[in-house]
Structures are given as C-alpha cells and as structure tokens.
C-alpha cells in the first residue's frame, strides 16, 4: 500500500485506519431482506455501502432507483457510495444526493462534458467520483484528475455482478496511481468488479485504496467474516 504523508492524511478522512476501504456492493444482496443486509454491513468491518444504479440504457441491466436508495439510507450507518451507470447523470445527481449519497460516481463514457459533471457534484457537496469502463484509458482523466475525489476503475464490464475480473486492471491501477501522483491529485482508486481474496492484495500493492465486493461477500455463509478478511489484506 502507498503511504506518503499527504496522501495518508487525506485517506484518513475516509477511514479510521490505513487498511483498505471496503465497500460491499448491495447489488449482490438479498433484495427481499435489504434491511437485514444493511444491518449486516453496519455490524461488519465495511467502510462504505456501494450502491449500483443501472438504467437499462448505459448498461444492459436495470437494478434499483431512488426509493430503494432512500430505504437503504434509513438503516445505513455507513456512507453510501453511489455508482451511477446511467445516461444523463446530471439530471439525477441532486436527487441521489438528497437520497443520502456521500459519494456519487458518474461514468466518463456517459458524460460529454465530464468537467461540468464533476463541478456539479462538487457544488452539491458530495465526493465527486468518476467511473471508467475497462476499455477507457486512464489517460482520458488527465485533465480532470485534480478535481476528482474517487476514480471507480471498472474491472469488469458494468451491468452485472458476479463477472470474472479482468487481469489488465493491475496495470491500469499502476498507471492511474502514477497519473494521480504526477498531477498532485488526492483521488482514491476504487476497484469494482470480480474482487475477491485472491486478487485483493495485488490490487492494493498496485495502488488501489477501495475494494468493492458484491458476490464474494454476499454469496458467503459468513459475509461479515469475508469483509473482515478483505479489510485485513495488506
Ligand atoms: C458491476 C457493478 C459492481 C458489482 C460488483 O456493474 O458496478 O459494483 O456489483 O459485483 P461483483 O463483486 O460480484 O463483481
Ligand atoms: Zn459498482
């Protein structure tokens, strides 16, 4: 894990320790028992709750919308990290903020005027996140990297949980870390898709700060134990 002093201070604003930030993805939870699932996350070592919003247009799947995010918020004791896989996110970010999101990530591929989208997020007072698909080079963020709080690096093609991790991600994390440091950015690197105990350490060694995990957590008979073990990877 990277530990230069300015970065450490910035990172401590997000988590109480220098372990990775763990964000279980509610997409893989039992939707018929969402309150129970959120309470499990509350009681676990998780730092954030990752919430995937899919519109059936930007990605070939529909997940959940604002009423579900509001319902999660009623029980959540951890910050909600909302990942918008939707077109025209500028129309909805204020509503997601009002629903309780702490961080909102928009997809670079869905934003013709990404700089404007980032400024909009900042003006709302949420952490500004930008997600990029596996085919999108990290260099495409070079002109906005200083304004971003979180980069959600997709390690699968967005739209579904439970997919196979794309191995090229390790090199992208390293490239992104260099870009962040070179530009004096404080952005955290979040890895989203196919994260498990096998790839977590290599991702953190490459420079990742936040690990999203859906199926790996919720398909386990001991999700809290899985979260704890991810938290202890270093
Ligand atoms: C994929 C979503 C991910 C997904 C991760 O489109 O953005 O957040 O829930 O799920 P797993 O960990 O199962 O790949
Ligand atoms: Zn996601």
PDB file of C-alpha atoms and ligand atoms in Angstrom:
ATOM      1  CA  UNK A   1       0.000   0.000   0.000  1.00  0.00           C
ATOM      2  CA  UNK A   2       1.162   3.520  -0.821  1.00  0.00           C
ATOM      3  CA  UNK A   3       1.886   5.607   2.292  1.00  0.00           C
ATOM      4  CA  UNK A   4       3.255   9.070   1.511  1.00  0.00           C
ATOM      5  CA  UNK A   5       2.331  11.543   4.239  1.00  0.00           C
ATOM      6  CA  UNK A   6      -0.020  13.979   2.429  1.00  0.00           C
ATOM      7  CA  UNK A   7      -1.875  11.054   0.989  1.00  0.00           C
ATOM      8  CA  UNK A   8      -2.156   9.321   4.367  1.00  0.00           C
ATOM      9  CA  UNK A   9      -3.778  12.401   5.927  1.00  0.00           C
ATOM     10  CA  UNK A  10      -6.247  12.668   3.052  1.00  0.00           C
ATOM     11  CA  UNK A  11      -7.091   8.993   3.241  1.00  0.00           C
ATOM     12  CA  UNK A  12      -7.718   9.122   6.992  1.00  0.00           C
ATOM     13  CA  UNK A  13     -10.637  11.413   6.227  1.00  0.00           C
ATOM     14  CA  UNK A  14     -12.342   8.427   4.647  1.00  0.00           C
ATOM     15  CA  UNK A  15     -11.472   5.621   7.048  1.00  0.00           C
ATOM     16  CA  UNK A  16     -10.191   5.312  10.594  1.00  0.00           C
ATOM     17  CA  UNK A  17      -7.168   3.229   9.684  1.00  0.00           C
ATOM     18  CA  UNK A  18      -4.670   2.507   6.950  1.00  0.00           C
ATOM     19  CA  UNK A  19      -6.330  -0.703   5.918  1.00  0.00           C
ATOM     20  CA  UNK A  20      -8.147  -0.723   2.597  1.00  0.00           C
ATOM     21  CA  UNK A  21     -11.583   0.839   2.383  1.00  0.00           C
ATOM     22  CA  UNK A  22     -14.063  -1.992   1.886  1.00  0.00           C
ATOM     23  CA  UNK A  23     -17.352  -1.290   0.126  1.00  0.00           C
ATOM     24  CA  UNK A  24     -19.730  -4.261  -0.124  1.00  0.00           C
ATOM     25  CA  UNK A  25     -21.930  -3.945  -3.209  1.00  0.00           C
ATOM     26  CA  UNK A  26     -25.583  -4.167  -2.270  1.00  0.00           C
ATOM     27  CA  UNK A  27     -26.381  -5.376  -5.822  1.00  0.00           C
ATOM     28  CA  UNK A  28     -25.485  -8.892  -4.678  1.00  0.00           C
ATOM     29  CA  UNK A  29     -27.600  -8.687  -1.501  1.00  0.00           C
ATOM     30  CA  UNK A  30     -30.965 -10.348  -0.918  1.00  0.00           C
ATOM     31  CA  UNK A  31     -33.350  -7.586  -2.048  1.00  0.00           C
ATOM     32  CA  UNK A  32     -36.208  -9.215  -0.171  1.00  0.00           C
ATOM     33  CA  UNK A  33     -34.263  -8.639   3.044  1.00  0.00           C
ATOM     34  CA  UNK A  34     -32.497  -5.362   2.405  1.00  0.00           C
ATOM     35  CA  UNK A  35     -32.820  -4.096   5.967  1.00  0.00           C
ATOM     36  CA  UNK A  36     -31.155  -7.232   7.296  1.00  0.00           C
ATOM     37  CA  UNK A  37     -28.390  -6.940   4.680  1.00  0.00           C
ATOM     38  CA  UNK A  38     -27.732  -3.286   5.504  1.00  0.00           C
ATOM     39  CA  UNK A  39     -27.626  -4.122   9.211  1.00  0.00           C
ATOM     40  CA  UNK A  40     -25.085  -6.840   8.446  1.00  0.00           C
ATOM     41  CA  UNK A  41     -22.918  -4.194   6.738  1.00  0.00           C
ATOM     42  CA  UNK A  42     -23.427  -1.843   9.710  1.00  0.00           C
ATOM     43  CA  UNK A  43     -22.125  -4.516  12.073  1.00  0.00           C
ATOM     44  CA  UNK A  44     -19.219  -5.503   9.821  1.00  0.00           C
ATOM     45  CA  UNK A  45     -15.769  -4.012   9.229  1.00  0.00           C
ATOM     46  CA  UNK A  46     -17.011  -2.443   5.990  1.00  0.00           C
ATOM     47  CA  UNK A  47     -16.394   1.276   5.480  1.00  0.00           C
ATOM     48  CA  UNK A  48     -18.938   2.161   2.790  1.00  0.00           C
ATOM     49  CA  UNK A  49     -22.018   0.689   1.150  1.00  0.00           C
ATOM     50  CA  UNK A  50     -21.623   0.525  -2.640  1.00  0.00           C
ATOM     51  CA  UNK A  51     -24.906   1.030  -4.497  1.00  0.00           C
ATOM     52  CA  UNK A  52     -25.161   0.270  -8.222  1.00  0.00           C
ATOM     53  CA  UNK A  53     -27.743   2.213 -10.204  1.00  0.00           C
ATOM     54  CA  UNK A  54     -28.374   0.825 -13.710  1.00  0.00           C
ATOM     55  CA  UNK A  55     -30.777   2.328 -16.228  1.00  0.00           C
ATOM     56  CA  UNK A  56     -31.030  -0.342 -18.937  1.00  0.00           C
ATOM     57  CA  UNK A  57     -29.579   2.179 -21.435  1.00  0.00           C
ATOM     58  CA  UNK A  58     -25.978   2.859 -20.427  1.00  0.00           C
ATOM     59  CA  UNK A  59     -25.748  -0.772 -19.321  1.00  0.00           C
ATOM     60  CA  UNK A  60     -27.872  -3.746 -20.400  1.00  0.00           C
ATOM     61  CA  UNK A  61     -29.499  -4.196 -16.996  1.00  0.00           C
ATOM     62  CA  UNK A  62     -31.834  -2.353 -14.615  1.00  0.00           C
ATOM     63  CA  UNK A  63     -31.086  -2.505 -10.896  1.00  0.00           C
ATOM     64  CA  UNK A  64     -32.708  -0.098  -8.456  1.00  0.00           C
ATOM     65  CA  UNK A  65     -33.720   3.542  -8.207  1.00  0.00           C
ATOM     66  CA  UNK A  66     -34.168   6.378  -5.757  1.00  0.00           C
ATOM     67  CA  UNK A  67     -36.821   4.821  -3.471  1.00  0.00           C
ATOM     68  CA  UNK A  68     -34.535   1.871  -2.789  1.00  0.00           C
ATOM     69  CA  UNK A  69     -31.578   4.158  -2.063  1.00  0.00           C
ATOM     70  CA  UNK A  70     -33.791   6.126   0.353  1.00  0.00           C
ATOM     71  CA  UNK A  71     -34.837   2.877   2.032  1.00  0.00           C
ATOM     72  CA  UNK A  72     -31.213   1.785   2.413  1.00  0.00           C
ATOM     73  CA  UNK A  73     -30.382   5.178   3.911  1.00  0.00           C
ATOM     74  CA  UNK A  74     -32.999   4.709   6.640  1.00  0.00           C
ATOM     75  CA  UNK A  75     -30.951   1.804   8.009  1.00  0.00           C
ATOM     76  CA  UNK A  76     -27.406   2.568   6.868  1.00  0.00           C
ATOM     77  CA  UNK A  77     -24.818   3.659   9.418  1.00  0.00           C
ATOM     78  CA  UNK A  78     -22.033   3.802   6.821  1.00  0.00           C
ATOM     79  CA  UNK A  79     -21.570   6.258   3.940  1.00  0.00           C
ATOM     80  CA  UNK A  80     -23.375   5.386   0.733  1.00  0.00           C
ATOM     81  CA  UNK A  81     -21.144   5.193  -2.340  1.00  0.00           C
ATOM     82  CA  UNK A  82     -23.486   5.506  -5.316  1.00  0.00           C
ATOM     83  CA  UNK A  83     -22.260   4.286  -8.704  1.00  0.00           C
ATOM     84  CA  UNK A  84     -24.420   5.690 -11.485  1.00  0.00           C
ATOM     85  CA  UNK A  85     -24.423   3.504 -14.593  1.00  0.00           C
ATOM     86  CA  UNK A  86     -26.887   5.793 -16.306  1.00  0.00           C
ATOM     87  CA  UNK A  87     -27.021   8.209 -19.225  1.00  0.00           C
ATOM     88  CA  UNK A  88     -27.512  11.903 -18.482  1.00  0.00           C
ATOM     89  CA  UNK A  89     -26.432  11.603 -14.842  1.00  0.00           C
ATOM     90  CA  UNK A  90     -26.578  15.413 -14.456  1.00  0.00           C
ATOM     91  CA  UNK A  91     -30.381  15.111 -14.330  1.00  0.00           C
ATOM     92  CA  UNK A  92     -30.333  12.870 -11.279  1.00  0.00           C
ATOM     93  CA  UNK A  93     -27.285  13.590  -9.128  1.00  0.00           C
ATOM     94  CA  UNK A  94     -29.073  16.094  -6.894  1.00  0.00           C
ATOM     95  CA  UNK A  95     -31.813  13.535  -6.236  1.00  0.00           C
ATOM     96  CA  UNK A  96     -29.246  10.911  -5.268  1.00  0.00           C
ATOM     97  CA  UNK A  97     -27.555  13.411  -3.001  1.00  0.00           C
ATOM     98  CA  UNK A  98     -30.910  14.129  -1.355  1.00  0.00           C
ATOM     99  CA  UNK A  99     -31.453  10.374  -1.017  1.00  0.00           C
ATOM    100  CA  UNK A 100     -28.341  10.287   1.163  1.00  0.00           C
ATOM    101  CA  UNK A 101     -25.362   9.573  -1.098  1.00  0.00           C
ATOM    102  CA  UNK A 102     -21.956  10.608   0.288  1.00  0.00           C
ATOM    103  CA  UNK A 103     -20.060   9.799  -2.886  1.00  0.00           C
ATOM    104  CA  UNK A 104     -21.517   9.789  -6.390  1.00  0.00           C
ATOM    105  CA  UNK A 105     -19.647   8.366  -9.361  1.00  0.00           C
ATOM    106  CA  UNK A 106     -20.696   9.178 -12.908  1.00  0.00           C
ATOM    107  CA  UNK A 107     -19.343   7.263 -15.871  1.00  0.00           C
ATOM    108  CA  UNK A 108     -16.873   9.173 -18.043  1.00  0.00           C
ATOM    109  CA  UNK A 109     -18.367   7.388 -21.072  1.00  0.00           C
ATOM    110  CA  UNK A 110     -21.820   8.782 -20.246  1.00  0.00           C
ATOM    111  CA  UNK A 111     -20.615  12.380 -19.867  1.00  0.00           C
ATOM    112  CA  UNK A 112     -19.992  14.513 -22.950  1.00  0.00           C
ATOM    113  CA  UNK A 113     -18.923  17.374 -20.678  1.00  0.00           C
ATOM    114  CA  UNK A 114     -17.235  15.483 -17.853  1.00  0.00           C
ATOM    115  CA  UNK A 115     -15.585  18.579 -16.363  1.00  0.00           C
ATOM    116  CA  UNK A 116     -19.023  20.137 -15.935  1.00  0.00           C
ATOM    117  CA  UNK A 117     -20.413  16.946 -14.373  1.00  0.00           C
ATOM    118  CA  UNK A 118     -17.574  16.893 -11.839  1.00  0.00           C
ATOM    119  CA  UNK A 119     -18.155  20.553 -10.936  1.00  0.00           C
ATOM    120  CA  UNK A 120     -21.837  19.796 -10.473  1.00  0.00           C
ATOM    121  CA  UNK A 121     -21.022  17.013  -7.996  1.00  0.00           C
ATOM    122  CA  UNK A 122     -18.660  19.288  -6.082  1.00  0.00           C
ATOM    123  CA  UNK A 123     -21.229  22.046  -5.930  1.00  0.00           C
ATOM    124  CA  UNK A 124     -23.685  19.594  -4.386  1.00  0.00           C
ATOM    125  CA  UNK A 125     -21.207  18.840  -1.603  1.00  0.00           C
ATOM    126  CA  UNK A 126     -20.786  15.145  -2.362  1.00  0.00           C
ATOM    127  CA  UNK A 127     -17.489  13.413  -3.040  1.00  0.00           C
ATOM    128  CA  UNK A 128     -17.025  13.544  -6.800  1.00  0.00           C
ATOM    129  CA  UNK A 129     -16.420  10.153  -8.380  1.00  0.00           C
ATOM    130  CA  UNK A 130     -15.728   9.199 -11.978  1.00  0.00           C
ATOM    131  CA  UNK A 131     -16.038   5.607 -13.173  1.00  0.00           C
ATOM    132  CA  UNK A 132     -14.272   4.309 -16.256  1.00  0.00           C
ATOM    133  CA  UNK A 133     -15.018   1.173 -18.233  1.00  0.00           C
ATOM    134  CA  UNK A 134     -12.361  -1.453 -18.947  1.00  0.00           C
ATOM    135  CA  UNK A 135     -11.802  -0.101 -22.473  1.00  0.00           C
ATOM    136  CA  UNK A 136     -11.310   3.510 -21.344  1.00  0.00           C
ATOM    137  CA  UNK A 137      -7.661   4.522 -20.864  1.00  0.00           C
ATOM    138  CA  UNK A 138      -6.736   6.156 -17.569  1.00  0.00           C
ATOM    139  CA  UNK A 139      -5.071   8.943 -19.571  1.00  0.00           C
ATOM    140  CA  UNK A 140      -8.559  10.155 -20.547  1.00  0.00           C
ATOM    141  CA  UNK A 141      -8.821  11.535 -16.990  1.00  0.00           C
ATOM    142  CA  UNK A 142      -5.584  13.515 -17.068  1.00  0.00           C
ATOM    143  CA  UNK A 143      -7.234  16.942 -17.478  1.00  0.00           C
ATOM    144  CA  UNK A 144      -9.735  16.456 -14.652  1.00  0.00           C
ATOM    145  CA  UNK A 145      -7.838  14.241 -12.222  1.00  0.00           C
ATOM    146  CA  UNK A 146      -7.151  17.103  -9.791  1.00  0.00           C
ATOM    147  CA  UNK A 147     -10.879  17.702  -9.332  1.00  0.00           C
ATOM    148  CA  UNK A 148     -11.837  14.091  -8.673  1.00  0.00           C
ATOM    149  CA  UNK A 149     -12.173  12.542  -5.198  1.00  0.00           C
ATOM    150  CA  UNK A 150     -12.652   8.956  -6.345  1.00  0.00           C
ATOM    151  CA  UNK A 151     -11.959   7.012  -9.528  1.00  0.00           C
ATOM    152  CA  UNK A 152     -14.035   3.883  -9.882  1.00  0.00           C
ATOM    153  CA  UNK A 153     -11.925   1.651 -12.080  1.00  0.00           C
ATOM    154  CA  UNK A 154     -14.177  -0.980 -13.590  1.00  0.00           C
ATOM    155  CA  UNK A 155     -12.529  -4.376 -13.501  1.00  0.00           C
ATOM    156  CA  UNK A 156     -15.485  -5.954 -15.329  1.00  0.00           C
ATOM    157  CA  UNK A 157     -17.807  -4.505 -17.943  1.00  0.00           C
ATOM    158  CA  UNK A 158     -20.509  -2.746 -15.926  1.00  0.00           C
ATOM    159  CA  UNK A 159     -24.027  -4.107 -15.772  1.00  0.00           C
ATOM    160  CA  UNK A 160     -23.843  -7.306 -13.759  1.00  0.00           C
ATOM    161  CA  UNK A 161     -22.380  -8.679 -10.563  1.00  0.00           C
ATOM    162  CA  UNK A 162     -20.513 -11.949 -10.401  1.00  0.00           C
ATOM    163  CA  UNK A 163     -18.339 -11.478 -13.502  1.00  0.00           C
ATOM    164  CA  UNK A 164     -14.739 -12.525 -13.992  1.00  0.00           C
ATOM    165  CA  UNK A 165     -12.077 -10.000 -13.011  1.00  0.00           C
ATOM    166  CA  UNK A 166     -10.161  -8.510 -15.979  1.00  0.00           C
ATOM    167  CA  UNK A 167      -6.433  -9.045 -15.349  1.00  0.00           C
ATOM    168  CA  UNK A 168      -5.340  -5.918 -17.238  1.00  0.00           C
ATOM    169  CA  UNK A 169      -6.743  -3.940 -14.279  1.00  0.00           C
ATOM    170  CA  UNK A 170      -3.495  -4.314 -12.302  1.00  0.00           C
ATOM    171  CA  UNK A 171      -1.563  -2.315 -14.915  1.00  0.00           C
ATOM    172  CA  UNK A 172      -4.343   0.260 -15.106  1.00  0.00           C
ATOM    173  CA  UNK A 173      -4.163   0.782 -11.343  1.00  0.00           C
ATOM    174  CA  UNK A 174      -0.421   1.396 -11.568  1.00  0.00           C
ATOM    175  CA  UNK A 175      -0.854   3.827 -14.483  1.00  0.00           C
ATOM    176  CA  UNK A 176      -3.623   5.636 -12.645  1.00  0.00           C
ATOM    177  CA  UNK A 177      -1.577   5.921  -9.447  1.00  0.00           C
ATOM    178  CA  UNK A 178       1.263   7.500 -11.432  1.00  0.00           C
ATOM    179  CA  UNK A 179      -1.147   9.937 -13.048  1.00  0.00           C
ATOM    180  CA  UNK A 180      -2.662  10.857  -9.652  1.00  0.00           C
ATOM    181  CA  UNK A 181       0.727  11.466  -8.066  1.00  0.00           C
ATOM    182  CA  UNK A 182       2.117  13.262 -11.106  1.00  0.00           C
ATOM    183  CA  UNK A 183      -0.771  15.722 -11.071  1.00  0.00           C
ATOM    184  CA  UNK A 184      -0.829  16.155  -7.288  1.00  0.00           C
ATOM    185  CA  UNK A 185      -4.343  14.747  -7.128  1.00  0.00           C
ATOM    186  CA  UNK A 186      -5.854  13.276  -3.971  1.00  0.00           C
ATOM    187  CA  UNK A 187      -8.164  10.896  -5.789  1.00  0.00           C
ATOM    188  CA  UNK A 188      -8.724   7.466  -4.295  1.00  0.00           C
ATOM    189  CA  UNK A 189      -8.703   4.440  -6.594  1.00  0.00           C
ATOM    190  CA  UNK A 190     -11.687   2.134  -6.226  1.00  0.00           C
ATOM    191  CA  UNK A 191     -11.777  -1.272  -7.897  1.00  0.00           C
ATOM    192  CA  UNK A 192     -15.202  -2.511  -8.924  1.00  0.00           C
ATOM    193  CA  UNK A 193     -15.938  -5.982 -10.259  1.00  0.00           C
ATOM    194  CA  UNK A 194     -14.747  -9.501  -9.532  1.00  0.00           C
ATOM    195  CA  UNK A 195     -12.805  -8.547  -6.403  1.00  0.00           C
ATOM    196  CA  UNK A 196     -12.010 -11.458  -4.086  1.00  0.00           C
ATOM    197  CA  UNK A 197      -9.423 -12.683  -1.600  1.00  0.00           C
ATOM    198  CA  UNK A 198      -7.171 -13.890  -4.445  1.00  0.00           C
ATOM    199  CA  UNK A 199      -6.759 -10.543  -6.242  1.00  0.00           C
ATOM    200  CA  UNK A 200      -7.174  -8.101  -3.318  1.00  0.00           C
ATOM    201  CA  UNK A 201      -3.543  -7.991  -2.225  1.00  0.00           C
ATOM    202  CA  UNK A 202      -2.174  -7.477  -5.738  1.00  0.00           C
ATOM    203  CA  UNK A 203      -4.698  -4.676  -6.290  1.00  0.00           C
ATOM    204  CA  UNK A 204      -3.679  -2.930  -3.069  1.00  0.00           C
ATOM    205  CA  UNK A 205       0.007  -3.403  -3.877  1.00  0.00           C
ATOM    206  CA  UNK A 206      -0.629  -1.808  -7.285  1.00  0.00           C
ATOM    207  CA  UNK A 207      -2.120   1.250  -5.556  1.00  0.00           C
ATOM    208  CA  UNK A 208      -5.826   0.607  -5.012  1.00  0.00           C
ATOM    209  CA  UNK A 209      -7.473   2.253  -1.993  1.00  0.00           C
ATOM    210  CA  UNK A 210     -11.046   0.987  -2.099  1.00  0.00           C
ATOM    211  CA  UNK A 211     -12.265  -2.522  -2.849  1.00  0.00           C
ATOM    212  CA  UNK A 212     -15.879  -3.075  -3.903  1.00  0.00           C
ATOM    213  CA  UNK A 213     -17.066  -6.650  -3.466  1.00  0.00           C
ATOM    214  CA  UNK A 214     -20.510  -7.983  -4.307  1.00  0.00           C
ATOM    215  CA  UNK A 215     -20.825 -11.692  -4.889  1.00  0.00           C
ATOM    216  CA  UNK A 216     -17.687 -12.509  -2.969  1.00  0.00           C
ATOM    217  CA  UNK A 217     -19.305 -11.058   0.166  1.00  0.00           C
ATOM    218  CA  UNK A 218     -22.961 -11.942  -0.230  1.00  0.00           C
ATOM    219  CA  UNK A 219     -22.604 -15.467  -1.598  1.00  0.00           C
ATOM    220  CA  UNK A 220     -20.683 -16.432   1.526  1.00  0.00           C
ATOM    221  CA  UNK A 221     -22.402 -18.024   4.531  1.00  0.00           C
ATOM    222  CA  UNK A 222     -20.224 -15.657   6.611  1.00  0.00           C
ATOM    223  CA  UNK A 223     -20.328 -12.247   4.868  1.00  0.00           C
ATOM    224  CA  UNK A 224     -19.014 -10.392   7.928  1.00  0.00           C
ATOM    225  CA  UNK A 225     -16.034 -12.739   8.063  1.00  0.00           C
ATOM    226  CA  UNK A 226     -15.351 -12.163   4.353  1.00  0.00           C
ATOM    227  CA  UNK A 227     -15.463  -8.393   4.868  1.00  0.00           C
ATOM    228  CA  UNK A 228     -13.147  -8.664   7.875  1.00  0.00           C
ATOM    229  CA  UNK A 229     -10.615 -10.730   5.912  1.00  0.00           C
ATOM    230  CA  UNK A 230     -10.671  -8.249   3.000  1.00  0.00           C
ATOM    231  CA  UNK A 231     -10.143  -5.428   5.472  1.00  0.00           C
ATOM    232  CA  UNK A 232      -7.085  -7.183   6.872  1.00  0.00           C
ATOM    233  CA  UNK A 233      -5.394  -7.698   3.482  1.00  0.00           C
ATOM    234  CA  UNK A 234      -2.277  -5.555   3.243  1.00  0.00           C
TER     235      UNK A 234
HETATM  236  C1  LIG B   1     -20.980  -4.016 -11.866  1.00  0.00           C
HETATM  237  C2  LIG B   1     -21.154  -3.255 -10.583  1.00  0.00           C
HETATM  238  C3  LIG B   1     -20.388  -3.810  -9.436  1.00  0.00           C
HETATM  239  C4  LIG B   1     -20.855  -5.152  -8.976  1.00  0.00           C
HETATM  240  C5  LIG B   1     -19.687  -5.869  -8.363  1.00  0.00           C
HETATM  241  O1  LIG B   1     -21.644  -3.346 -12.884  1.00  0.00           O
HETATM  242  O2  LIG B   1     -20.736  -1.915 -10.759  1.00  0.00           O
HETATM  243  O3  LIG B   1     -20.408  -2.902  -8.340  1.00  0.00           O
HETATM  244  O4  LIG B   1     -21.904  -5.075  -8.043  1.00  0.00           O
HETATM  245  O5  LIG B   1     -20.086  -7.156  -8.109  1.00  0.00           O
HETATM  246  P1  LIG B   1     -19.063  -8.368  -8.025  1.00  0.00           P
HETATM  247  O6  LIG B   1     -18.144  -8.082  -6.887  1.00  0.00           O
HETATM  248  O7  LIG B   1     -19.948  -9.541  -7.799  1.00  0.00           O
HETATM  249  O8  LIG B   1     -18.325  -8.431  -9.338  1.00  0.00           O
HETATM  250 ZN1  LIG B   2     -20.438  -0.605  -8.932  1.00  0.00          ZN
END
